Amino acid sequence: MLFQPKKFSAKCSTSLDQIPKDGFRLTFDSSESPKIESLTPAGGFYARALFKEMKRSDTVPEAGTVVEDWPDFEQRGFMLDISRNRVPTMAWLKELIDSLARLRYNEFQLYSEHTFAYRDHKIIWQDASPFKAADIREIDAYCLDRHIELVPNQNTFGHMERWIKFAPYSHLAECPNGFEHAHTGVMPHGLTLCPSPESVAFVDSLFEELLPNFSSGRVNVGGDEPIELGLGRSKDRVAAEGRQKVYLDYLNEIFALAKKHGRRPMAWADVILEDPSVVSQLSKDITPVIWGYEADFPFAEQCPIFQEAGFSGNFYVAPGVGTWFSFGGRMDVARSNIALAAQEGKRNGANGLLLTAWGDEGYHQPWPALLPGLVMGAQATWGGEQVGDNLPVHIDTNFYQGSGAKHGQAICDLGEIDGMLPQPRLFESF
């Protein structure tokens, strides 16, 4: 059983309002069905699913038993990259959402740079199989029916090369004529928007069209890795004021746009953490997301920075499934990374864990490579088992229901291969 309940007892040990959000109580008496109590509809949904699993596995407790369970994180999210040359079909996406519901995730994000069909920007998405507004509304409703919040995720600063490589948008670029990239050499076009009024107006127009398709009151504005900031049009300003100030001034304008459109912004925290002293200056109505994907990423050092700055209960940790730049994933790294993020996030007051699945350099990995990470994310955010326990069984149970196939072990074996090979650099398969 993936979710081993936290408490079995002969009587209620706590009042219902002391059980964390989405928790629940099952009271078994002489009747066939237990009494189900929860403070949220999602809690009742999880309770009914647990009872069905108990019946299926013949583990229904004896009469007089009280079962209580609750999550370790209020927000249990999964983010799927849909901008690196693979956009899922609607049918597959619904299968994924059904699986997320079984695994008790309550948040889903589709990371987008250019894969929404903006009305006036066809040149950007015409070869990218984008989601249309009606698709997003359909996905949103499908998620809501399964107690999952579909949070919009549109990058607004770095990783905008799929826009600014086209002439109609090059005027928005920090480096319209390209720049020297530390890892890949000369880039013929920029990757990052210039922190200018024109860029702010551009993002505003994107939000105006995108956000009404989501019922969520939040938006992830991205903001990570503005690689060439200060190398082009903002060079003089960065020299005079500092890169961090220029970055934060622009990001605060993007936050203001999100609020104007009635959304609470969240953003990646990598650039913010380049100078931890500025964290206390951030508005407390934004949600920082600490991302890191190594087995030994310094969550233990970074999480307390936000807790001490007053963000306890309002920041996320974001580990990864470890599949990008690979064919089968790096399960050893993912296991340690997810467990560490959950441990330090919980210890330091994070209210959310956002498991990320990226597709850098074109998504070489097949979809099933995601599955070990999805199970480990569920184990990390709800508890009941150690992260990584019984993965083959849980993969077969949760993703191949009724098929009779035994795919879980093969998927896990494939995910272990990278650990046996030389690693040319982090996040890259031999």
Short mmCIF file of C-alpha atoms in Angstrom, two decimals:
data_model
loop_
_atom_site.label_atom_id
_atom_site.label_comp_id
_atom_site.label_asym_id
_atom_site.label_seq_id
_atom_site.Cartn_x
_atom_site.Cartn_y
_atom_site.Cartn_z
CA MET A 1 0.00 0.00 0.00
CA LEU A 2 1.61 3.27 -1.17
CA PHE A 3 -0.05 5.44 1.47
CA GLN A 4 0.23 3.65 4.79
CA PRO A 5 -2.03 5.66 7.14
CA LYS A 6 -0.27 7.56 9.87
CA LYS A 7 -2.58 6.44 12.70
CA PHE A 8 -4.51 3.28 13.54
CA SER A 9 -6.24 3.44 16.92
CA ALA A 10 -9.27 2.29 18.84
CA LYS A 11 -10.60 5.82 19.24
CA CYS A 12 -10.24 9.29 17.82
CA SER A 13 -7.02 10.79 19.16
CA THR A 14 -7.55 14.30 17.77
CA SER A 15 -10.46 16.53 16.88
CA LEU A 16 -11.12 16.72 13.17
CA ASP A 17 -10.09 20.37 12.90
CA GLN A 18 -6.61 19.44 14.17
CA ILE A 19 -5.97 17.20 11.17
CA PRO A 20 -4.02 19.08 8.47
CA LYS A 21 -5.68 20.20 5.24
CA ASP A 22 -6.75 17.28 3.00
CA GLY A 23 -6.41 14.86 5.90
CA PHE A 24 -9.25 12.51 6.81
CA ARG A 25 -10.59 10.02 9.32
CA LEU A 26 -12.16 6.59 8.72
CA THR A 27 -14.11 5.09 11.61
CA PHE A 28 -14.83 1.40 11.15
CA ASP A 29 -17.86 -0.06 12.96
CA SER A 30 -19.94 -3.14 12.34
CA SER A 31 -21.32 -1.78 9.07
CA GLU A 32 -19.66 -2.57 5.78
CA SER A 33 -18.69 1.04 5.00
CA PRO A 34 -16.72 3.19 7.43
CA LYS A 35 -17.73 6.64 8.55
CA ILE A 36 -15.65 9.14 6.57
CA GLU A 37 -14.78 12.55 7.98
CA SER A 38 -12.70 15.31 6.40
CA LEU A 39 -12.57 19.09 6.31
CA THR A 40 -12.04 19.31 2.54
CA PRO A 41 -13.65 17.52 -0.42
CA ALA A 42 -10.18 16.28 -1.38
CA GLY A 43 -9.80 14.61 2.01
CA GLY A 44 -13.03 12.70 1.44
CA PHE A 45 -11.84 11.76 -2.05
CA TYR A 46 -8.61 10.30 -0.65
CA ALA A 47 -10.46 8.51 2.14
CA ARG A 48 -12.82 6.77 -0.27
CA ALA A 49 -9.91 5.76 -2.47
CA LEU A 50 -8.08 4.31 0.54
CA PHE A 51 -11.11 2.28 1.56
CA LYS A 52 -11.41 0.86 -1.96
CA GLU A 53 -7.73 -0.09 -1.85
CA MET A 54 -8.23 -1.77 1.53
CA LYS A 55 -11.09 -3.83 0.14
CA ARG A 56 -9.14 -4.74 -2.98
CA SER A 57 -6.13 -5.88 -0.93
CA ASP A 58 -8.26 -7.50 1.80
CA THR A 59 -6.79 -5.24 4.53
CA VAL A 60 -9.98 -3.68 5.90
CA PRO A 61 -9.42 -3.13 9.66
CA GLU A 62 -11.62 -4.83 12.25
CA ALA A 63 -14.65 -3.07 13.73
CA GLY A 64 -13.76 -0.40 16.28
CA THR A 65 -10.66 0.80 14.43
CA VAL A 66 -10.11 4.47 13.64
CA VAL A 67 -7.76 5.38 10.77
CA GLU A 68 -6.39 8.90 10.36
CA ASP A 69 -4.12 10.19 7.65
CA TRP A 70 -2.89 13.54 6.34
CA PRO A 71 -0.25 14.98 3.98
CA ASP A 72 3.17 16.29 4.96
CA PHE A 73 2.83 19.19 2.48
CA GLU A 74 -0.27 21.28 1.89
CA GLN A 75 0.64 21.70 -1.80
CA ARG A 76 1.78 18.58 -3.63
CA GLY A 77 2.61 19.62 -7.15
CA PHE A 78 3.92 18.19 -10.40
CA MET A 79 5.29 20.34 -13.21
CA LEU A 80 5.61 18.98 -16.74
CA ASP A 81 7.77 20.75 -19.32
CA ILE A 82 5.75 21.13 -22.53
CA SER A 83 8.16 23.50 -24.29
CA ARG A 84 11.10 21.28 -25.27
CA ASN A 85 9.76 19.60 -28.41
CA ARG A 86 7.19 17.30 -26.85
CA VAL A 87 3.64 18.42 -26.18
CA PRO A 88 1.34 15.71 -24.80
CA THR A 89 -1.95 14.78 -26.40
CA MET A 90 -5.13 15.58 -24.51
CA ALA A 91 -5.86 11.87 -24.06
CA TRP A 92 -2.45 11.16 -22.54
CA LEU A 93 -2.66 14.25 -20.37
CA LYS A 94 -5.95 13.07 -18.89
CA GLU A 95 -4.39 9.68 -18.12
CA LEU A 96 -1.58 11.51 -16.33
CA ILE A 97 -4.04 13.64 -14.34
CA ASP A 98 -5.94 10.49 -13.30
CA SER A 99 -2.65 9.06 -12.06
CA LEU A 100 -1.78 12.27 -10.21
CA ALA A 101 -5.14 12.08 -8.42
CA ARG A 102 -4.46 8.47 -7.36
CA LEU A 103 -1.09 9.61 -6.05
CA ARG A 104 -2.74 12.45 -4.10
CA TYR A 105 -1.10 15.33 -5.95
CA ASN A 106 -3.25 18.44 -5.73
CA GLU A 107 -1.38 20.81 -8.06
CA PHE A 108 -0.34 20.52 -11.69
CA GLN A 109 1.66 22.95 -13.81
CA LEU A 110 2.40 22.84 -17.55
CA TYR A 111 5.66 24.72 -18.04
CA SER A 112 5.28 26.87 -21.15
CA GLU A 113 7.49 29.21 -23.06
CA HIS A 114 5.73 29.23 -26.45
CA THR A 115 3.23 26.35 -26.46
CA PHE A 116 0.01 28.29 -25.90
CA ALA A 117 -1.74 29.45 -29.07
CA TYR A 118 -1.68 33.19 -28.45
CA ARG A 119 -3.97 34.88 -30.98
CA ASP A 120 -1.52 37.40 -32.39
CA HIS A 121 1.67 35.34 -32.22
CA LYS A 122 1.21 32.46 -34.64
CA ILE A 123 4.81 32.61 -35.83
CA ILE A 124 5.90 31.51 -32.36
CA TRP A 125 3.78 28.40 -31.98
CA GLN A 126 2.76 27.32 -35.47
CA ASP A 127 5.20 24.36 -35.49
CA ALA A 128 4.89 23.55 -31.80
CA SER A 129 1.53 21.70 -31.41
CA PRO A 130 0.33 24.31 -28.89
CA PHE A 131 -2.58 24.08 -26.48
CA LYS A 132 -5.48 26.30 -27.44
CA ALA A 133 -7.55 28.27 -24.94
CA ALA A 134 -10.36 25.72 -25.12
CA ASP A 135 -7.86 22.91 -24.40
CA ILE A 136 -6.65 24.65 -21.27
CA ARG A 137 -10.20 25.19 -20.04
CA GLU A 138 -10.93 21.50 -20.62
CA ILE A 139 -7.79 20.41 -18.77
CA ASP A 140 -8.59 22.82 -15.94
CA ALA A 141 -12.08 21.35 -15.50
CA TYR A 142 -10.72 17.81 -15.66
CA CYS A 143 -8.23 18.66 -12.91
CA LEU A 144 -10.86 20.31 -10.71
CA ASP A 145 -13.02 17.19 -10.85
CA ARG A 146 -10.06 15.33 -9.35
CA HIS A 147 -9.21 17.93 -6.68
CA ILE A 148 -6.17 19.18 -8.58
CA GLU A 149 -5.41 22.86 -9.17
CA LEU A 150 -4.05 23.63 -12.64
CA VAL A 151 -1.65 26.53 -12.04
CA PRO A 152 -0.63 28.57 -15.10
CA ASN A 153 3.11 28.60 -15.74
CA GLN A 154 4.44 31.07 -18.32
CA ASN A 155 8.06 32.11 -18.30
CA THR A 156 8.52 35.87 -18.45
CA PHE A 157 12.25 36.66 -18.36
CA GLY A 158 14.82 33.98 -19.24
CA HIS A 159 14.23 31.03 -21.58
CA MET A 160 12.41 33.26 -24.06
CA GLU A 161 14.57 32.37 -27.07
CA ARG A 162 11.65 30.82 -28.92
CA TRP A 163 10.15 34.31 -29.06
CA ILE A 164 13.06 36.67 -29.49
CA LYS A 165 14.77 34.68 -32.23
CA PHE A 166 12.01 35.97 -34.53
CA ALA A 167 12.40 39.48 -35.93
CA PRO A 168 9.06 40.84 -34.64
CA TYR A 169 10.24 40.20 -31.07
CA SER A 170 13.99 40.82 -31.23
CA HIS A 171 13.50 44.36 -29.93
CA LEU A 172 12.50 42.79 -26.59
CA ALA A 173 15.80 40.93 -26.21
CA GLU A 174 18.61 41.78 -23.84
CA CYS A 175 21.04 40.79 -26.62
CA PRO A 176 19.18 41.10 -29.95
CA ASN A 177 22.28 40.10 -31.94
CA GLY A 178 23.25 37.15 -29.75
CA PHE A 179 26.00 36.69 -27.19
CA GLU A 180 28.77 34.36 -26.01
CA HIS A 181 27.25 31.56 -23.89
CA ALA A 182 29.56 30.03 -21.28
CA HIS A 183 28.53 26.45 -22.15
CA THR A 184 27.41 26.46 -25.77
CA GLY A 185 29.55 29.19 -27.33
CA VAL A 186 28.21 31.95 -29.59
CA MET A 187 24.42 32.19 -29.58
CA PRO A 188 22.96 33.79 -32.74
CA HIS A 189 20.07 35.25 -30.76
CA GLY A 190 19.27 36.12 -27.17
CA LEU A 191 17.63 33.95 -24.53
CA THR A 192 16.46 36.63 -22.11
CA LEU A 193 14.07 39.57 -22.28
CA CYS A 194 15.55 42.97 -21.61
CA PRO A 195 14.16 44.33 -18.32
CA SER A 196 12.40 47.18 -20.06
CA PRO A 197 8.94 48.80 -20.14
CA GLU A 198 8.39 47.15 -23.54
CA SER A 199 8.99 43.71 -22.04
CA VAL A 200 6.64 44.41 -19.15
CA ALA A 201 3.91 45.51 -21.57
CA PHE A 202 4.52 42.38 -23.64
CA VAL A 203 4.15 40.08 -20.60
CA ASP A 204 1.02 41.98 -19.59
CA SER A 205 -0.53 41.17 -22.97
CA LEU A 206 0.33 37.48 -22.57
CA PHE A 207 -1.23 37.34 -19.10
CA GLU A 208 -4.35 39.09 -20.36
CA GLU A 209 -4.97 36.32 -22.87
CA LEU A 210 -3.63 33.30 -20.98
CA LEU A 211 -4.78 33.64 -17.39
CA PRO A 212 -8.58 33.79 -17.85
CA ASN A 213 -8.46 30.16 -19.03
CA PHE A 214 -7.39 28.97 -15.57
CA SER A 215 -9.56 28.83 -12.45
CA SER A 216 -6.47 28.97 -10.22
CA GLY A 217 -5.81 32.16 -8.31
CA ARG A 218 -2.06 31.77 -8.80
CA VAL A 219 0.50 31.96 -11.60
CA ASN A 220 4.11 30.79 -11.88
CA VAL A 221 5.94 33.61 -13.66
CA GLY A 222 9.23 31.72 -13.94
CA GLY A 223 12.12 34.18 -13.76
CA ASP A 224 14.92 31.61 -13.70
CA GLU A 225 18.26 31.75 -15.46
CA PRO A 226 18.31 35.14 -17.24
CA ILE A 227 21.70 34.06 -18.58
CA GLU A 228 22.84 37.20 -20.43
CA LEU A 229 21.29 39.83 -18.15
CA GLY A 230 23.77 42.71 -18.01
CA LEU A 231 25.61 41.71 -21.18
CA GLY A 232 23.50 43.72 -23.59
CA ARG A 233 20.97 46.52 -23.39
CA SER A 234 20.97 46.59 -19.58
CA LYS A 235 24.79 46.56 -19.32
CA ASP A 236 25.17 50.16 -18.12
CA ARG A 237 22.33 49.90 -15.65
CA VAL A 238 23.66 46.64 -14.21
CA ALA A 239 27.11 48.20 -13.90
CA ALA A 240 25.65 51.17 -12.01
CA GLU A 241 23.02 49.45 -9.85
CA GLY A 242 24.03 45.79 -9.69
CA ARG A 243 22.60 42.74 -11.44
CA GLN A 244 20.49 41.73 -8.47
CA LYS A 245 18.69 45.07 -8.22
CA VAL A 246 17.97 45.21 -11.94
CA TYR A 247 16.65 41.66 -11.81
CA LEU A 248 14.40 42.28 -8.80
CA ASP A 249 13.08 45.58 -10.12
CA TYR A 250 11.89 43.82 -13.26
CA LEU A 251 10.55 40.79 -11.41
CA ASN A 252 8.59 43.04 -9.06
CA GLU A 253 6.94 44.60 -12.11
CA ILE A 254 5.97 41.11 -13.31
CA PHE A 255 4.59 40.34 -9.84
CA ALA A 256 2.52 43.51 -10.03
CA LEU A 257 1.12 42.39 -13.37
CA ALA A 258 0.11 39.03 -11.91
CA LYS A 259 -1.69 40.80 -9.07
CA LYS A 260 -3.37 43.18 -11.52
CA HIS A 261 -4.81 40.12 -13.23
CA GLY A 262 -6.03 38.74 -9.89
CA ARG A 263 -3.32 36.11 -9.42
CA ARG A 264 -0.86 35.44 -6.63
CA PRO A 265 2.59 35.07 -8.21
CA MET A 266 5.14 32.37 -7.61
CA ALA A 267 8.66 32.41 -9.05
CA TRP A 268 11.86 30.39 -9.16
CA ALA A 269 14.32 31.49 -6.49
CA ASP A 270 17.72 30.81 -8.10
CA VAL A 271 18.64 34.41 -8.94
CA ILE A 272 17.10 35.75 -5.73
CA LEU A 273 19.39 33.42 -3.75
CA GLU A 274 22.50 34.82 -5.40
CA ASP A 275 22.23 37.49 -2.69
CA PRO A 276 20.30 36.00 0.25
CA SER A 277 20.20 39.39 1.97
CA VAL A 278 17.48 40.56 -0.45
CA VAL A 279 15.04 37.78 0.50
CA SER A 280 13.69 39.80 3.40
CA GLN A 281 12.85 42.62 0.95
CA LEU A 282 10.48 40.43 -1.07
CA SER A 283 6.77 40.95 -0.72
CA LYS A 284 5.21 38.23 1.44
CA ASP A 285 2.39 37.76 -1.05
CA ILE A 286 4.67 36.00 -3.53
CA THR A 287 5.67 32.34 -3.30
CA PRO A 288 9.38 31.60 -3.92
CA VAL A 289 10.26 28.17 -5.32
CA ILE A 290 13.70 26.76 -4.45
CA TRP A 291 14.77 24.42 -7.24
CA GLY A 292 17.72 22.08 -7.27
CA TYR A 293 18.26 18.67 -8.85
CA GLU A 294 21.49 17.23 -7.48
CA ALA A 295 21.52 14.44 -4.90
CA ASP A 296 23.27 16.80 -2.47
CA PHE A 297 21.63 20.11 -3.41
CA PRO A 298 21.93 22.62 -0.50
CA PHE A 299 18.25 22.68 0.50
CA ALA A 300 19.48 22.61 4.11
CA GLU A 301 21.20 25.98 3.60
CA GLN A 302 18.62 27.64 1.36
CA CYS A 303 15.33 26.73 3.03
CA PRO A 304 16.17 28.47 6.34
CA ILE A 305 16.84 31.70 4.43
CA PHE A 306 13.18 31.89 3.46
CA GLN A 307 11.90 30.63 6.79
CA GLU A 308 13.87 33.28 8.68
CA ALA A 309 12.72 36.00 6.25
CA GLY A 310 9.09 35.34 7.11
CA PHE A 311 8.11 32.94 4.32
CA SER A 312 7.34 29.98 6.58
CA GLY A 313 4.19 28.40 5.17
CA ASN A 314 4.64 30.20 1.86
CA PHE A 315 7.52 28.75 -0.13
CA TYR A 316 8.13 25.59 -2.15
CA VAL A 317 10.96 23.17 -2.67
CA ALA A 318 11.31 21.80 -6.19
CA PRO A 319 13.29 18.61 -6.77
CA GLY A 320 13.27 16.73 -10.08
CA VAL A 321 12.42 13.35 -11.56
CA GLY A 322 15.96 13.22 -12.99
CA THR A 323 15.00 12.15 -16.51
CA TRP A 324 16.13 15.00 -18.75
CA PHE A 325 19.31 14.62 -20.81
CA SER A 326 18.73 10.87 -20.60
CA PHE A 327 16.93 7.91 -22.10
CA GLY A 328 15.83 6.18 -18.92
CA GLY A 329 16.41 8.58 -16.07
CA ARG A 330 18.81 8.73 -13.14
CA MET A 331 16.86 7.08 -10.35
CA ASP A 332 19.68 7.14 -7.81
CA VAL A 333 20.00 10.92 -8.11
CA ALA A 334 16.23 11.47 -8.19
CA ARG A 335 15.67 9.36 -5.07
CA SER A 336 18.21 11.30 -3.02
CA ASN A 337 17.17 14.66 -4.44
CA ILE A 338 13.45 14.19 -3.75
CA ALA A 339 14.01 12.81 -0.26
CA LEU A 340 16.37 15.66 0.66
CA ALA A 341 14.02 18.35 -0.67
CA ALA A 342 11.10 16.92 1.30
CA GLN A 343 13.13 16.54 4.48
CA GLU A 344 14.52 20.08 4.47
CA GLY A 345 11.33 21.65 3.16
CA LYS A 346 9.28 20.10 5.92
CA ARG A 347 11.89 20.97 8.55
CA ASN A 348 11.95 24.63 7.52
CA GLY A 349 8.29 25.41 6.96
CA ALA A 350 7.81 24.92 3.20
CA ASN A 351 4.13 24.46 2.42
CA GLY A 352 4.69 22.99 -1.03
CA LEU A 353 6.80 20.52 -2.95
CA LEU A 354 6.77 20.90 -6.74
CA LEU A 355 8.23 17.87 -8.49
CA THR A 356 9.64 18.92 -11.87
CA ALA A 357 10.03 17.02 -15.14
CA TRP A 358 12.09 18.90 -17.71
CA GLY A 359 12.77 18.09 -21.36
CA ASP A 360 16.05 19.86 -22.05
CA GLU A 361 17.47 19.32 -25.55
CA GLY A 362 14.37 17.62 -26.87
CA TYR A 363 12.92 14.99 -24.55
CA HIS A 364 14.90 11.88 -25.40
CA GLN A 365 13.34 10.06 -22.45
CA PRO A 366 10.11 8.09 -23.00
CA TRP A 367 7.08 8.91 -20.86
CA PRO A 368 7.42 5.84 -18.59
CA ALA A 369 10.75 7.18 -17.34
CA LEU A 370 8.65 9.69 -15.34
CA LEU A 371 6.89 7.05 -13.31
CA PRO A 372 9.47 6.25 -10.60
CA GLY A 373 9.79 9.99 -9.90
CA LEU A 374 6.03 10.46 -9.67
CA VAL A 375 5.75 7.67 -7.11
CA MET A 376 8.71 9.00 -5.13
CA GLY A 377 7.16 12.48 -5.14
CA ALA A 378 3.97 11.03 -3.70
CA GLN A 379 5.91 9.20 -1.02
CA ALA A 380 7.77 12.40 -0.16
CA THR A 381 4.74 14.67 0.09
CA TRP A 382 2.37 12.37 1.96
CA GLY A 383 4.56 9.85 3.74
CA GLY A 384 3.83 6.27 4.74
CA GLU A 385 6.90 4.77 3.10
CA GLN A 386 10.51 5.80 2.63
CA VAL A 387 11.16 7.54 -0.67
CA GLY A 388 12.00 4.85 -3.21
CA ASP A 389 10.46 1.86 -1.41
CA ASN A 390 8.60 -0.76 -3.46
CA LEU A 391 8.74 1.26 -6.68
CA PRO A 392 8.09 -1.58 -9.16
CA VAL A 393 4.93 -2.63 -7.34
CA HIS A 394 3.63 0.92 -7.04
CA ILE A 395 4.32 1.64 -10.72
CA ASP A 396 2.35 -1.41 -11.81
CA THR A 397 -0.47 -0.71 -9.36
CA ASN A 398 -0.89 2.97 -10.14
CA PHE A 399 -0.06 3.19 -13.85
CA TYR A 400 -0.84 -0.20 -15.34
CA GLN A 401 -4.02 -1.09 -13.48
CA GLY A 402 -5.61 -4.32 -14.60
CA SER A 403 -3.11 -4.94 -17.39
CA GLY A 404 -1.47 -7.89 -15.70
CA ALA A 405 1.86 -6.63 -17.01
CA LYS A 406 4.95 -6.28 -14.87
CA HIS A 407 6.48 -3.14 -16.29
CA GLY A 408 7.57 -1.54 -13.02
CA GLN A 409 10.73 -3.59 -12.58
CA ALA A 410 11.85 -3.01 -16.17
CA ILE A 411 11.30 0.73 -15.84
CA CYS A 412 13.27 0.84 -12.59
CA ASP A 413 16.08 -1.29 -14.05
CA LEU A 414 16.34 1.13 -16.97
CA GLY A 415 16.45 4.06 -14.54
CA GLU A 416 19.41 2.54 -12.69
CA ILE A 417 21.68 2.21 -15.73
CA ASP A 418 23.04 5.77 -15.61
CA GLY A 419 24.34 5.15 -12.11
CA MET A 420 26.65 2.50 -13.52
CA LEU A 421 28.14 4.75 -16.20
CA PRO A 422 30.60 7.67 -16.27
CA GLN A 423 28.84 11.02 -15.90
CA PRO A 424 30.20 13.66 -18.26
CA ARG A 425 28.42 16.39 -16.31
CA LEU A 426 25.46 16.87 -14.01
CA PHE A 427 22.05 15.97 -15.46
CA GLU A 428 23.48 14.33 -18.56
CA SER A 429 23.33 10.69 -19.60
CA PHE A 430 26.39 8.93 -20.91
#
